[in-house]
mmCIF file of the C-alpha atoms, coordinates in Angstrom:
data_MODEL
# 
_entry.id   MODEL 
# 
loop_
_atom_site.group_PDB 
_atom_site.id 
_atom_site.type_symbol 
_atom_site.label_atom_id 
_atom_site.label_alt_id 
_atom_site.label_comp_id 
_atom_site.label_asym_id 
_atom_site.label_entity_id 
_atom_site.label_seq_id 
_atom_site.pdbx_PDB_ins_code 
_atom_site.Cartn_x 
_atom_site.Cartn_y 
_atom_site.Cartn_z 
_atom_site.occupancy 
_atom_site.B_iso_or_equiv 
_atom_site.pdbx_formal_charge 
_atom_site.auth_seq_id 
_atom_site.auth_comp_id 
_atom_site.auth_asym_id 
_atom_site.auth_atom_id 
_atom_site.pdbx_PDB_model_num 
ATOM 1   C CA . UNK A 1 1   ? 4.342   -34.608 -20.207 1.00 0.00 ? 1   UNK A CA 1 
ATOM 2   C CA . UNK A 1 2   ? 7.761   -33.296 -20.881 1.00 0.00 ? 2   UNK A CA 1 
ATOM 3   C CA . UNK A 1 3   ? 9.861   -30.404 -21.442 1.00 0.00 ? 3   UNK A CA 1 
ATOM 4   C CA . UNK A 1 4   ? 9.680   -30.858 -25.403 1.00 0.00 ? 4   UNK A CA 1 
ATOM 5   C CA . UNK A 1 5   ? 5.599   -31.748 -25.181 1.00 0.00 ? 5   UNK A CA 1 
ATOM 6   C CA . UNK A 1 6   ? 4.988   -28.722 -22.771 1.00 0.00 ? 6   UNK A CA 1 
ATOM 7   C CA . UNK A 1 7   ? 7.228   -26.420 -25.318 1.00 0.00 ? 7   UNK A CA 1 
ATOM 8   C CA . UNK A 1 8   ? 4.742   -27.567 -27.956 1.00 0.00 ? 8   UNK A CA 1 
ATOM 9   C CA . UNK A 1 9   ? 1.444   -27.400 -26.132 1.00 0.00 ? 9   UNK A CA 1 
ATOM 10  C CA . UNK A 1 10  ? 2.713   -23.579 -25.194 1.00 0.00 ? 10  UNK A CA 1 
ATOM 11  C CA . UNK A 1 11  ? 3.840   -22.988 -29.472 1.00 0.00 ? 11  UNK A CA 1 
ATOM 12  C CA . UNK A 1 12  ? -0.023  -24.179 -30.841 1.00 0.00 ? 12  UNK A CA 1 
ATOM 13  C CA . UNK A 1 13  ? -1.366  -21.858 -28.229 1.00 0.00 ? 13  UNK A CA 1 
ATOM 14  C CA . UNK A 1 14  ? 0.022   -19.042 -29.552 1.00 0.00 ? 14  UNK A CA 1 
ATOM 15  C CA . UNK A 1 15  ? -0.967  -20.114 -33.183 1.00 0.00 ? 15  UNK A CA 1 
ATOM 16  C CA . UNK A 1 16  ? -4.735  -20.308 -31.466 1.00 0.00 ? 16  UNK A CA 1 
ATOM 17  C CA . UNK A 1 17  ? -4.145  -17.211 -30.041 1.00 0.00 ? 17  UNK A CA 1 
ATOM 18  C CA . UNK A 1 18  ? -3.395  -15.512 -33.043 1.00 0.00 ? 18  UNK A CA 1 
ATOM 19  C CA . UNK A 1 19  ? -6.024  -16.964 -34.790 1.00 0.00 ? 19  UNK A CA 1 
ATOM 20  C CA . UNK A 1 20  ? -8.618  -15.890 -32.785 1.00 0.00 ? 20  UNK A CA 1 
ATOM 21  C CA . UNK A 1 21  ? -8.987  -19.842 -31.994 1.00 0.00 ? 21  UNK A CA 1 
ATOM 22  C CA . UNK A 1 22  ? -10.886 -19.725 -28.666 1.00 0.00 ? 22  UNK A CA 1 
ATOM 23  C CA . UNK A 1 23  ? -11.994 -23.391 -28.999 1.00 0.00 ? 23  UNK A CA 1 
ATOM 24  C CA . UNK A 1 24  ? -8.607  -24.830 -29.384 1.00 0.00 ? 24  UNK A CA 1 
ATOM 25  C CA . UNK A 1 25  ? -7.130  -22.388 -25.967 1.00 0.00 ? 25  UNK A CA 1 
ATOM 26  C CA . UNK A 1 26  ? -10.108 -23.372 -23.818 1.00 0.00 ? 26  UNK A CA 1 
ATOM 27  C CA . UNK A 1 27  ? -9.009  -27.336 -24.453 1.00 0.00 ? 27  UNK A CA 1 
ATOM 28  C CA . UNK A 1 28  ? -5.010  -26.228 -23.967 1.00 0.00 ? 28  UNK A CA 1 
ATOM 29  C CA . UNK A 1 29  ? -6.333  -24.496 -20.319 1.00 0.00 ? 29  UNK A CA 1 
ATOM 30  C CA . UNK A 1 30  ? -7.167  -26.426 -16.751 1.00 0.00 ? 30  UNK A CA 1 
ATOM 31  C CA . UNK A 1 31  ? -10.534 -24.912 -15.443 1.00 0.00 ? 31  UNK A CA 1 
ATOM 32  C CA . UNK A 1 32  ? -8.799  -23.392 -12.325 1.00 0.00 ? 32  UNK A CA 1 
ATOM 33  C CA . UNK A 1 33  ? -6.449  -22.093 -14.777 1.00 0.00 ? 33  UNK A CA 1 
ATOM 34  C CA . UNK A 1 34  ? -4.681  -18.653 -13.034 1.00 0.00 ? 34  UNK A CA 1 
ATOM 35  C CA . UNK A 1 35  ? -3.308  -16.079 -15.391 1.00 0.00 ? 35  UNK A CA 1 
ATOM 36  C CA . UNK A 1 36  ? -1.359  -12.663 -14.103 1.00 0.00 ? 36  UNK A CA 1 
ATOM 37  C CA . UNK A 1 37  ? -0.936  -9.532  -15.841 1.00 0.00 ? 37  UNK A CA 1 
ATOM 38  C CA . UNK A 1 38  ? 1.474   -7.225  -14.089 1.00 0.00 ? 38  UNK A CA 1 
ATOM 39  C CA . UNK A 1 39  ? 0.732   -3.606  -13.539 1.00 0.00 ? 39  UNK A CA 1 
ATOM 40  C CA . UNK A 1 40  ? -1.902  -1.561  -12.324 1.00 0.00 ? 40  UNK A CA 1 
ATOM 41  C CA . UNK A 1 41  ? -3.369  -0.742  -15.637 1.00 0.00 ? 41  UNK A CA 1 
ATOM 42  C CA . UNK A 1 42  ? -7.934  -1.235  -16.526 1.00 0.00 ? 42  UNK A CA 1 
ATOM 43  C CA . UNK A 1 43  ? -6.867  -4.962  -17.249 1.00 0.00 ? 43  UNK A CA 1 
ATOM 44  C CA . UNK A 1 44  ? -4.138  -5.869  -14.795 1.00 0.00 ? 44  UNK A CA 1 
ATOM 45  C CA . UNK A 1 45  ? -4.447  -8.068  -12.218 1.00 0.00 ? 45  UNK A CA 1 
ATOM 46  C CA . UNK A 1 46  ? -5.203  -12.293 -11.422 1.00 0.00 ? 46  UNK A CA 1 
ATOM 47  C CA . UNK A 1 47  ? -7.675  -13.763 -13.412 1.00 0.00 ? 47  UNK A CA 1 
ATOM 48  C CA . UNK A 1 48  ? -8.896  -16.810 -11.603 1.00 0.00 ? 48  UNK A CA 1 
ATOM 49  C CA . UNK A 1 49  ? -10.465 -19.862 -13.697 1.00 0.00 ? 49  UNK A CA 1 
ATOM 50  C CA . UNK A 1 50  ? -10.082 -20.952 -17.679 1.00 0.00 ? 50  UNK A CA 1 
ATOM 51  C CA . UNK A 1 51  ? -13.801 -18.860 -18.317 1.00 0.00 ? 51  UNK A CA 1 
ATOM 52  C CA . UNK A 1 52  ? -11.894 -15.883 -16.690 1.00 0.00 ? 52  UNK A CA 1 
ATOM 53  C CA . UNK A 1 53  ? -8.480  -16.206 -18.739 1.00 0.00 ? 53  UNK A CA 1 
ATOM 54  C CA . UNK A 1 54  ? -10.533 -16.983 -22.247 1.00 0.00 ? 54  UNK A CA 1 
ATOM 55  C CA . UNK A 1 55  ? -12.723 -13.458 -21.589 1.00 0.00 ? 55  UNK A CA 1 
ATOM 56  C CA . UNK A 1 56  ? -9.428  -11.534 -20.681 1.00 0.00 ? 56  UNK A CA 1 
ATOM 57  C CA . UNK A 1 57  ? -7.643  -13.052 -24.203 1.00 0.00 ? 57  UNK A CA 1 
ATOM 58  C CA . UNK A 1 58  ? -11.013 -11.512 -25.738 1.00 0.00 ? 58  UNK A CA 1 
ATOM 59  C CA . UNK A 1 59  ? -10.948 -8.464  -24.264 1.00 0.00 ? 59  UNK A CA 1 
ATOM 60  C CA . UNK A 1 60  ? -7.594  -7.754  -25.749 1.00 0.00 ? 60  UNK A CA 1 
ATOM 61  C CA . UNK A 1 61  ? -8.563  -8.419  -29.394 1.00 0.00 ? 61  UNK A CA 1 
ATOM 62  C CA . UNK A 1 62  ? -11.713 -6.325  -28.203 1.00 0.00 ? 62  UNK A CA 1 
ATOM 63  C CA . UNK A 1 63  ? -10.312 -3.283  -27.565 1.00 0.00 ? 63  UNK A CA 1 
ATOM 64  C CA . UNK A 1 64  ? -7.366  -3.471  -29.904 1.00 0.00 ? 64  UNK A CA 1 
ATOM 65  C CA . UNK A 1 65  ? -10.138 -4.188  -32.788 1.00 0.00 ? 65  UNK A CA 1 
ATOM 66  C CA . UNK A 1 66  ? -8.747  -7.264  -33.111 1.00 0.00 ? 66  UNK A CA 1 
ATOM 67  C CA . UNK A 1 67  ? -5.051  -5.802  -34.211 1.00 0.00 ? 67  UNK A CA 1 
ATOM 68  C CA . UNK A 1 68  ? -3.607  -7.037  -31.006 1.00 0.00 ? 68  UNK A CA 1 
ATOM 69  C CA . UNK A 1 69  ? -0.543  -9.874  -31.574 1.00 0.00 ? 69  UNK A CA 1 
ATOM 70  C CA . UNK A 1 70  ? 1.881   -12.119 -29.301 1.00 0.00 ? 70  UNK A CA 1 
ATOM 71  C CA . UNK A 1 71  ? 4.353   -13.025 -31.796 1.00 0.00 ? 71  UNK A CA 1 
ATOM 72  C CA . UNK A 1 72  ? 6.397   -15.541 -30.589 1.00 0.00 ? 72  UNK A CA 1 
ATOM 73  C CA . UNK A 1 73  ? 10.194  -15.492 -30.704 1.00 0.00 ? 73  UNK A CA 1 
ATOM 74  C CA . UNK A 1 74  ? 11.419  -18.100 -28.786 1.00 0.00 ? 74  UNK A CA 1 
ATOM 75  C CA . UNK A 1 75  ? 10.519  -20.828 -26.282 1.00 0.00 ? 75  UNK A CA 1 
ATOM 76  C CA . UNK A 1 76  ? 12.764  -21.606 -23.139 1.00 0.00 ? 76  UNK A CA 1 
ATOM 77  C CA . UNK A 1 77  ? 11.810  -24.924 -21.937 1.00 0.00 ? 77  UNK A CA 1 
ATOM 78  C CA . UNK A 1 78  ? 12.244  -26.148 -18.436 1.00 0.00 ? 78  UNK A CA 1 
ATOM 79  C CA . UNK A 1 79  ? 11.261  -28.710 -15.656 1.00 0.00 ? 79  UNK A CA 1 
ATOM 80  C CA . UNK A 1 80  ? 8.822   -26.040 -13.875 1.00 0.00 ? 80  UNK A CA 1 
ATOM 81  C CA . UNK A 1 81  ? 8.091   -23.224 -16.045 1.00 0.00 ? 81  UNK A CA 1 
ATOM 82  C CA . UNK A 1 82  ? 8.104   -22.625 -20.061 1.00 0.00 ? 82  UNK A CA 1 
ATOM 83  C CA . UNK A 1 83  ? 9.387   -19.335 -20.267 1.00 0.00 ? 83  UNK A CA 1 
ATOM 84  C CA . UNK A 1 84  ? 8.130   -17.797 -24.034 1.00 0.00 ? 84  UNK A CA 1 
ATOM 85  C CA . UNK A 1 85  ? 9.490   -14.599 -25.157 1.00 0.00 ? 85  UNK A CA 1 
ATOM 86  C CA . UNK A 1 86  ? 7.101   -12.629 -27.310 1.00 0.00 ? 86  UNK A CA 1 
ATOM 87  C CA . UNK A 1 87  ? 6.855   -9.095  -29.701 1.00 0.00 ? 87  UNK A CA 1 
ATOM 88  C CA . UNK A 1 88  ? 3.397   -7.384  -28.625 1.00 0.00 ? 88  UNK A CA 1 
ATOM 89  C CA . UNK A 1 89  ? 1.203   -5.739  -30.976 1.00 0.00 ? 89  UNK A CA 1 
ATOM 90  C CA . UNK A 1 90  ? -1.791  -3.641  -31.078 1.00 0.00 ? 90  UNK A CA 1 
ATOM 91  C CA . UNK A 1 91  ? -3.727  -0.406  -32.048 1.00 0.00 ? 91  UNK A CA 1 
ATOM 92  C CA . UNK A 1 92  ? -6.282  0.931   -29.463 1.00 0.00 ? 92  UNK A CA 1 
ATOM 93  C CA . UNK A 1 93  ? -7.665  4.447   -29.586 1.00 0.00 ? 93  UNK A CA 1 
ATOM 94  C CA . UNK A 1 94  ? -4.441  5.940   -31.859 1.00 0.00 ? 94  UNK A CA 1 
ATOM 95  C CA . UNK A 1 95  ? -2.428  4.535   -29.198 1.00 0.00 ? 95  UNK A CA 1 
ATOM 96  C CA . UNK A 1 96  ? 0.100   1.428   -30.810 1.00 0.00 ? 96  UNK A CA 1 
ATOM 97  C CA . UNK A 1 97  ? 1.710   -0.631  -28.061 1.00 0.00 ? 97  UNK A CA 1 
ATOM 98  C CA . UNK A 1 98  ? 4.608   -2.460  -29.544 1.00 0.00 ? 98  UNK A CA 1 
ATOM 99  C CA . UNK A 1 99  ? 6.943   -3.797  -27.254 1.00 0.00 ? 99  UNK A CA 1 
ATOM 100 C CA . UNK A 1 100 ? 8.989   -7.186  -25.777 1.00 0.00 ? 100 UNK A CA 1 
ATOM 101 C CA . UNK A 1 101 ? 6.926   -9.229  -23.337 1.00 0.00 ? 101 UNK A CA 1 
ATOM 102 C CA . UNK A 1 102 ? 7.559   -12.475 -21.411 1.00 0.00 ? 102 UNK A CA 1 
ATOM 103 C CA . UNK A 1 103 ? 4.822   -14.779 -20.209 1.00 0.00 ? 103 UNK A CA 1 
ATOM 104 C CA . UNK A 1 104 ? 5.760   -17.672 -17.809 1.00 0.00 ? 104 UNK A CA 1 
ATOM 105 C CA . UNK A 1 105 ? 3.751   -21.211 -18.147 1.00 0.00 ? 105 UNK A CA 1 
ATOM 106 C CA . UNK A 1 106 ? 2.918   -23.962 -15.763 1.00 0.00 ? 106 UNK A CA 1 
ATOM 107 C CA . UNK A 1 107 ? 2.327   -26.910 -17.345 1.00 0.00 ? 107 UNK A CA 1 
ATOM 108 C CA . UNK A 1 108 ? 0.461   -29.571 -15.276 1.00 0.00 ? 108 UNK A CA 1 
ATOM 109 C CA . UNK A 1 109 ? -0.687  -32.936 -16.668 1.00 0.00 ? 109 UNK A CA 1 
ATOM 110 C CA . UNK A 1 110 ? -1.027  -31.631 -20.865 1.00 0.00 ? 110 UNK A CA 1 
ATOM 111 C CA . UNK A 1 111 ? -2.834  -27.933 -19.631 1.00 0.00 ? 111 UNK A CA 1 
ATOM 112 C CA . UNK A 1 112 ? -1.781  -24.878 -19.000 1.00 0.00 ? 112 UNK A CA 1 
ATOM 113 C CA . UNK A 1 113 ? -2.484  -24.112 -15.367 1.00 0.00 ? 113 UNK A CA 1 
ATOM 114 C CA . UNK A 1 114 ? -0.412  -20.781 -14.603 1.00 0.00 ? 114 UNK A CA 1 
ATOM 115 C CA . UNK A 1 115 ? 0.622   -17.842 -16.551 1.00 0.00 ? 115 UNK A CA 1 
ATOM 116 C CA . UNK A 1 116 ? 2.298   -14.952 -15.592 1.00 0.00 ? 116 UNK A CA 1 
ATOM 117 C CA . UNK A 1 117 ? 2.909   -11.671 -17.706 1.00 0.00 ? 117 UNK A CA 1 
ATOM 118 C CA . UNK A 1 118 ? 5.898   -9.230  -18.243 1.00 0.00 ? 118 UNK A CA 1 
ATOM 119 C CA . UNK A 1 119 ? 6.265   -6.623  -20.209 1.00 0.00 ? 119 UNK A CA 1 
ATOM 120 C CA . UNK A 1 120 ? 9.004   -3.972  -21.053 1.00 0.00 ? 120 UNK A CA 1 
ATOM 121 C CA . UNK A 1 121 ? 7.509   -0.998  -20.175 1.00 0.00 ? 121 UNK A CA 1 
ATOM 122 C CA . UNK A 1 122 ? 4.389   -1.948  -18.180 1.00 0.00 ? 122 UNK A CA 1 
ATOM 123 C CA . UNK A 1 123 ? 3.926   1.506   -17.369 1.00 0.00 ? 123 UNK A CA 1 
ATOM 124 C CA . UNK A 1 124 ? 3.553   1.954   -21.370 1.00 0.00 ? 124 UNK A CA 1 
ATOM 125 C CA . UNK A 1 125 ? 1.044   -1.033  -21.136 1.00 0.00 ? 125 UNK A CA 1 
ATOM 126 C CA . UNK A 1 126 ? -1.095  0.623   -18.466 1.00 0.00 ? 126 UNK A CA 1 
ATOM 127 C CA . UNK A 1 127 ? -1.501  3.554   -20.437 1.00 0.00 ? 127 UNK A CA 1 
ATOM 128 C CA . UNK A 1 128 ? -1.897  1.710   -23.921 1.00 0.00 ? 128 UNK A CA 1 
ATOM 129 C CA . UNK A 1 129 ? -5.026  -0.091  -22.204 1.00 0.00 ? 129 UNK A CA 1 
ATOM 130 C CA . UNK A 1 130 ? -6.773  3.274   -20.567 1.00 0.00 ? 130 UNK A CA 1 
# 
């Protein structure tokens, strides 16, 4: 796959995200998919494996009552990484977390086998998640 098909694979996933469209992410993600949230908040940290990446996803809708959104702005396609720049969204315990995240994307072979979070305040996303 390409640039342009990896930029697209990385787009519907969002629209699955969204959706609450588990079915469609677990075909977009390799089994030994890795996924990294930064900080040192209740849900920071590597989660190792697709199962392990799919129950973190939940666990954001979860305790956001399903509020939570990564709406995507833009897409920066490149040889090694897919770079998508994203609004965050949510409402947990009166708490709102609304703030400008990145998420960095390997792309090996048509799955997503790496991502890697960053947000603007991550010491505003610990606390959000406590």
């Amino acid at each position: 796959m390409g640039t342009a098909e990896n930029v697209e694979l990385v787009r519907r996933g969002y629209a699955a995200f969204n959706s609450g469209d588990m079915a469609t992410l677990r075909d977009m993600f390799a089994e030994d998919a890795v996924w990294h949230v930064a900080g040192s908040g209740v849900l920071s940290g590597t989660k190792q494996g697709r199962d392990a990446v799919l129950a973190y996803f939940g666990e954001l809708g979860a305790r956001t009552q399903g509020s939570f959104q990564a709406n995507l702005e833009d897409i920066v396609g490149g040889e090694n990484y897919t770079v998508a720049i994203q609004h965050t969204r949510g409402e947990n315990n009166g708490k709102t977390l609304d703030m400008a995240t990145v998420i960095t994307f390997v792309v090996r072979d048509g799955k997503i086998t790496e991502g890697r979070e960053f947000f603007e305040d991550t010491a505003k996303a610990d606390d959000f998640w406590t």
